Amino acid sequence: MLVVGAGIGGLATALRLAKKGYRVEIIEKNSQAGGRLNQLKTDGFTFDTGPSFFSMSYEFKEFAKDCNIELPFKYVELDPLYTVNFSRSPKTYRLYKDIHKLAEQFKDVEPDFEVKMHKYLKNGKALFNDTVDIEIKENYNSVFSYLLTLMKVNPVHLPILFRNFWQQVCRYFSSDDAREIISLVAFFLGRTPFDTPAVYTLLSYTEFQHDGYYNVEGGMYKIVEGILGELQKENVKITYNTEIVDYVSDGKNLKALVDQNNRRWESDIIVVNSDAASFRGKIFKRPKFTDAKLDKMEWTMGPLTIYIGLKCKLPQVEHHNYYLGDNFKDYANKIFQSTGTIQKPYYYVNVISRNNPDCAPEGCEGLFFVCPVPDLRFKKNWDDKEEIVNSILADFSSRIGKDILPEIISKTIYTPEDWQNQYNLHRGSGLGLSHKMLQIGAYRPQNFDEVYKNVFYVGASTVPGTGLPITMISSKLVVKRIEKLKAK
Ligand SMILES: Cc1cc2nc3c(=O)[nH]c(=O)nc-3n(C[C@H](O)[C@H](O)[C@H](O)COP(=O)(O)OP(=O)(O)OC[C@H]3O[C@@H](n4cnc5c(N)ncnc54)[C@H](O)[C@@H]3O)c2cc1C
């Protein structure tokens, strides 16, 4: 079997298949595995370039159990989950999982926060229990069977289908601080609270109560290294620097994929880990997935990511932090479609060397910034990247009360153009297709090919969706499909 792409989806699928006794081979466009879950070593610093935490840790445990291995990396719980800082006040909110402790911080702005939060989380829990298994843990062969299953969901949740994340949060909380903080999690799905369906308020339950967030000991790339070690034990060969650019078929069956050097790759089963929507368009030239049609779909943010090495420590900054301005709604509504230079950006900072000191030389600190920005459909030109990055670094310096500019000894910037070119991400969209109602379940590009019976898909833009644990579920679902075909 051939897996195209060594992202987390491709690696997990390859291991699951190898453990079932299939001979598996992987090809990867880049010179190193991991896809978006990658690593950059520069100037003595080691940066995770994409994910900096994960939720739903039990999906990784289940993966290890399915493969009959010890989980090949260790993870630690984050508590507080993260901090939130507004430009309108010097206060830092720490998002503790202990709701009483969390509520203490809101007593001035939302005195009955604790009661409201419990009510809100109770609703999130019910949503989670009634929808998650149906929505993300099953393969659907048709829209009809999907809709039929959805009809079994408790009708009490029906009204929520007509609200967005923000509207749902506003039903429970009245202060700007509480509303903006609680709805931040919508950004983790790559959109804003104003265009993310309210059903995803179940994520608040997953972050605060059901499981939480986790960081990996030694850095997130240990996940990739661990799975690579297991693949090596199974003799799975990976060929790097190999990009699929074309294909050969007899109309009904895919005969081979063709790489940039015109080499043909043949296999009985092919699993594509490249973006499931754009691969169909760019390689298979499917009319439903032309660039013009892809542009009309809803995509997640284009990330602007910055990797900074400092020659000093920043004890005043915690592991995982959000810096917001004071025009949340206006900013969120405009940010994904603006075409020019981004004014007063909102951003996230991860002090990577806080939990993993080996990521930076002694006495130094490694910082990772993510700023959600418009994808390349809207902002096409990134010649102003230095200007935008400098405004973020200046803002951060003023928020933490220390000018970090003279302390910088390493600086690397990835714009949406870099994300697009490195991993073939459509218009540089960081998390792939968004999760609006008409792009999930049976409406998402499926994990089996519409034309070739021996071609399957795994990863963020096929079912069930984006994020590390969800991609682990994607690997499970695609292997189920392959086994079904093999059993015929
Ligand atoms: C900045 C950023 C921050 C994120 N933060 C988090 C986080 O904190 N937590 C979390 O859970 N998730 C996070 N995510 C999302 C997460 O990274 C993705 O959902 C996940 O890594 C997707 O994995 P994948 O296997 O689907 O795709 P990818 O990682 O994109 O892997 C696909 C692989 O296929 C290769 N490929 C593509 N086309 C071809 C081709 N034609 N031929 C050969 N190879 C090809 C690519 O090079 C790549 O290696 C983040 C993403 C970004 C961009």
PDB file of C-alpha atoms in Angstrom, residues 93-212:
ATOM      1  CA  TYR A  93      -6.833  36.061  33.041  1.00  0.00           C
ATOM      2  CA  ARG A  94      -5.603  32.537  33.796  1.00  0.00           C
ATOM      3  CA  LEU A  95      -7.944  29.896  32.466  1.00  0.00           C
ATOM      4  CA  TYR A  96      -7.925  27.352  35.266  1.00  0.00           C
ATOM      5  CA  LYS A  97      -9.853  24.117  34.900  1.00  0.00           C
ATOM      6  CA  ASP A  98     -11.068  24.607  38.468  1.00  0.00           C
ATOM      7  CA  ILE A  99     -14.174  26.692  37.754  1.00  0.00           C
ATOM      8  CA  HIS A 100     -14.259  28.239  41.231  1.00  0.00           C
ATOM      9  CA  LYS A 101     -10.684  29.464  40.824  1.00  0.00           C
ATOM     10  CA  LEU A 102     -11.505  30.639  37.311  1.00  0.00           C
ATOM     11  CA  ALA A 103     -14.604  32.519  38.513  1.00  0.00           C
ATOM     12  CA  GLU A 104     -12.584  34.451  41.126  1.00  0.00           C
ATOM     13  CA  GLN A 105     -10.981  36.397  38.285  1.00  0.00           C
ATOM     14  CA  PHE A 106     -14.331  37.482  36.866  1.00  0.00           C
ATOM     15  CA  LYS A 107     -15.870  38.677  40.133  1.00  0.00           C
ATOM     16  CA  ASP A 108     -15.561  42.364  39.165  1.00  0.00           C
ATOM     17  CA  VAL A 109     -16.968  42.028  35.642  1.00  0.00           C
ATOM     18  CA  GLU A 110     -19.363  39.068  35.895  1.00  0.00           C
ATOM     19  CA  PRO A 111     -20.145  38.361  39.574  1.00  0.00           C
ATOM     20  CA  ASP A 112     -22.198  35.196  38.987  1.00  0.00           C
ATOM     21  CA  PHE A 113     -19.695  33.750  36.518  1.00  0.00           C
ATOM     22  CA  GLU A 114     -19.350  30.433  38.373  1.00  0.00           C
ATOM     23  CA  VAL A 115     -23.065  29.580  38.170  1.00  0.00           C
ATOM     24  CA  LYS A 116     -23.270  30.690  34.536  1.00  0.00           C
ATOM     25  CA  MET A 117     -20.171  28.725  33.569  1.00  0.00           C
ATOM     26  CA  HIS A 118     -21.531  25.542  35.139  1.00  0.00           C
ATOM     27  CA  LYS A 119     -24.780  25.980  33.197  1.00  0.00           C
ATOM     28  CA  TYR A 120     -22.889  26.669  29.978  1.00  0.00           C
ATOM     29  CA  LEU A 121     -20.645  23.633  30.452  1.00  0.00           C
ATOM     30  CA  LYS A 122     -23.625  21.441  31.305  1.00  0.00           C
ATOM     31  CA  ASN A 123     -25.088  22.299  27.927  1.00  0.00           C
ATOM     32  CA  GLY A 124     -21.699  21.689  26.242  1.00  0.00           C
ATOM     33  CA  LYS A 125     -21.504  18.288  27.911  1.00  0.00           C
ATOM     34  CA  ALA A 126     -24.962  17.305  26.652  1.00  0.00           C
ATOM     35  CA  LEU A 127     -24.005  18.422  23.141  1.00  0.00           C
ATOM     36  CA  PHE A 128     -20.779  16.469  23.348  1.00  0.00           C
ATOM     37  CA  ASN A 129     -22.456  13.289  24.570  1.00  0.00           C
ATOM     38  CA  ASP A 130     -25.282  13.486  22.044  1.00  0.00           C
ATOM     39  CA  THR A 131     -23.357  14.438  18.919  1.00  0.00           C
ATOM     40  CA  VAL A 132     -19.645  13.670  18.965  1.00  0.00           C
ATOM     41  CA  ASP A 133     -19.725   9.922  18.361  1.00  0.00           C
ATOM     42  CA  ILE A 134     -22.245  10.352  15.549  1.00  0.00           C
ATOM     43  CA  GLU A 135     -20.471  13.269  13.955  1.00  0.00           C
ATOM     44  CA  ILE A 136     -16.834  12.285  14.100  1.00  0.00           C
ATOM     45  CA  LYS A 137     -16.509   8.576  14.747  1.00  0.00           C
ATOM     46  CA  GLU A 138     -18.453   7.098  11.833  1.00  0.00           C
ATOM     47  CA  ASN A 139     -17.970   6.702   8.091  1.00  0.00           C
ATOM     48  CA  TYR A 140     -20.985   7.710   6.016  1.00  0.00           C
ATOM     49  CA  ASN A 141     -21.568   6.378   2.519  1.00  0.00           C
ATOM     50  CA  SER A 142     -24.146   8.977   1.552  1.00  0.00           C
ATOM     51  CA  VAL A 143     -25.666  12.273   2.609  1.00  0.00           C
ATOM     52  CA  PHE A 144     -28.904  10.367   3.130  1.00  0.00           C
ATOM     53  CA  SER A 145     -27.475   7.936   5.692  1.00  0.00           C
ATOM     54  CA  TYR A 146     -25.722  10.852   7.419  1.00  0.00           C
ATOM     55  CA  LEU A 147     -28.923  12.886   7.687  1.00  0.00           C
ATOM     56  CA  LEU A 148     -30.807   9.843   8.881  1.00  0.00           C
ATOM     57  CA  THR A 149     -28.331   9.404  11.721  1.00  0.00           C
ATOM     58  CA  LEU A 150     -28.440  13.120  12.563  1.00  0.00           C
ATOM     59  CA  MET A 151     -32.182  12.821  12.988  1.00  0.00           C
ATOM     60  CA  LYS A 152     -31.525  10.530  15.933  1.00  0.00           C
ATOM     61  CA  VAL A 153     -29.818  13.371  17.838  1.00  0.00           C
ATOM     62  CA  ASN A 154     -31.877  14.569  20.788  1.00  0.00           C
ATOM     63  CA  PRO A 155     -34.227  17.259  19.317  1.00  0.00           C
ATOM     64  CA  VAL A 156     -33.568  19.430  22.356  1.00  0.00           C
ATOM     65  CA  HIS A 157     -30.387  20.547  20.505  1.00  0.00           C
ATOM     66  CA  LEU A 158     -32.268  21.633  17.388  1.00  0.00           C
ATOM     67  CA  PRO A 159     -32.399  25.411  18.141  1.00  0.00           C
ATOM     68  CA  ILE A 160     -28.619  25.521  18.440  1.00  0.00           C
ATOM     69  CA  LEU A 161     -28.317  24.718  14.741  1.00  0.00           C
ATOM     70  CA  PHE A 162     -29.586  28.221  14.029  1.00  0.00           C
ATOM     71  CA  ARG A 163     -27.034  30.042  16.178  1.00  0.00           C
ATOM     72  CA  ASN A 164     -23.353  30.813  15.893  1.00  0.00           C
ATOM     73  CA  PHE A 165     -20.775  30.282  18.644  1.00  0.00           C
ATOM     74  CA  TRP A 166     -20.916  33.921  19.774  1.00  0.00           C
ATOM     75  CA  GLN A 167     -24.719  33.993  20.011  1.00  0.00           C
ATOM     76  CA  GLN A 168     -24.657  30.858  22.139  1.00  0.00           C
ATOM     77  CA  VAL A 169     -22.013  32.287  24.497  1.00  0.00           C
ATOM     78  CA  CYS A 170     -23.994  35.544  24.795  1.00  0.00           C
ATOM     79  CA  ARG A 171     -26.995  33.592  26.095  1.00  0.00           C
ATOM     80  CA  TYR A 172     -24.968  32.673  29.176  1.00  0.00           C
ATOM     81  CA  PHE A 173     -22.550  35.568  29.781  1.00  0.00           C
ATOM     82  CA  SER A 174     -23.072  39.327  29.740  1.00  0.00           C
ATOM     83  CA  SER A 175     -19.617  40.910  30.150  1.00  0.00           C
ATOM     84  CA  ASP A 176     -17.305  41.519  27.185  1.00  0.00           C
ATOM     85  CA  ASP A 177     -14.398  39.856  28.997  1.00  0.00           C
ATOM     86  CA  ALA A 178     -16.270  36.598  29.664  1.00  0.00           C
ATOM     87  CA  ARG A 179     -17.852  36.459  26.201  1.00  0.00           C
ATOM     88  CA  GLU A 180     -14.594  37.078  24.371  1.00  0.00           C
ATOM     89  CA  ILE A 181     -12.575  34.685  26.504  1.00  0.00           C
ATOM     90  CA  ILE A 182     -15.058  31.809  26.343  1.00  0.00           C
ATOM     91  CA  SER A 183     -15.509  32.152  22.598  1.00  0.00           C
ATOM     92  CA  LEU A 184     -11.751  32.203  21.853  1.00  0.00           C
ATOM     93  CA  VAL A 185     -11.798  28.438  21.357  1.00  0.00           C
ATOM     94  CA  ALA A 186     -13.590  28.985  18.014  1.00  0.00           C
ATOM     95  CA  PHE A 187     -10.275  30.350  16.706  1.00  0.00           C
ATOM     96  CA  PHE A 188      -8.719  26.934  17.445  1.00  0.00           C
ATOM     97  CA  LEU A 189     -11.010  25.600  14.716  1.00  0.00           C
ATOM     98  CA  GLY A 190      -9.518  28.189  12.402  1.00  0.00           C
ATOM     99  CA  ARG A 191     -12.471  30.585  12.141  1.00  0.00           C
ATOM    100  CA  THR A 192     -14.098  33.220  14.360  1.00  0.00           C
ATOM    101  CA  PRO A 193     -16.937  32.831  16.915  1.00  0.00           C
ATOM    102  CA  PHE A 194     -19.169  34.745  14.503  1.00  0.00           C
ATOM    103  CA  ASP A 195     -19.007  32.169  11.733  1.00  0.00           C
ATOM    104  CA  THR A 196     -18.452  28.996  13.765  1.00  0.00           C
ATOM    105  CA  PRO A 197     -21.653  27.002  14.416  1.00  0.00           C
ATOM    106  CA  ALA A 198     -22.860  27.057  18.047  1.00  0.00           C
ATOM    107  CA  VAL A 199     -22.677  23.270  18.238  1.00  0.00           C
ATOM    108  CA  TYR A 200     -18.904  23.692  18.702  1.00  0.00           C
ATOM    109  CA  THR A 201     -19.487  25.247  22.129  1.00  0.00           C
ATOM    110  CA  LEU A 202     -19.058  21.606  23.126  1.00  0.00           C
ATOM    111  CA  LEU A 203     -15.333  22.398  22.791  1.00  0.00           C
ATOM    112  CA  SER A 204     -15.564  24.489  25.964  1.00  0.00           C
ATOM    113  CA  TYR A 205     -16.654  21.303  27.712  1.00  0.00           C
ATOM    114  CA  THR A 206     -13.735  19.365  26.196  1.00  0.00           C
ATOM    115  CA  GLU A 207     -11.217  22.019  27.268  1.00  0.00           C
ATOM    116  CA  PHE A 208     -12.449  22.665  30.812  1.00  0.00           C
ATOM    117  CA  GLN A 209     -13.955  19.385  31.936  1.00  0.00           C
ATOM    118  CA  HIS A 210     -13.857  16.414  29.659  1.00  0.00           C
ATOM    119  CA  ASP A 211     -10.144  16.243  29.029  1.00  0.00           C
ATOM    120  CA  GLY A 212      -8.163  19.503  28.794  1.00  0.00           C
TER     121      GLY A 212
END
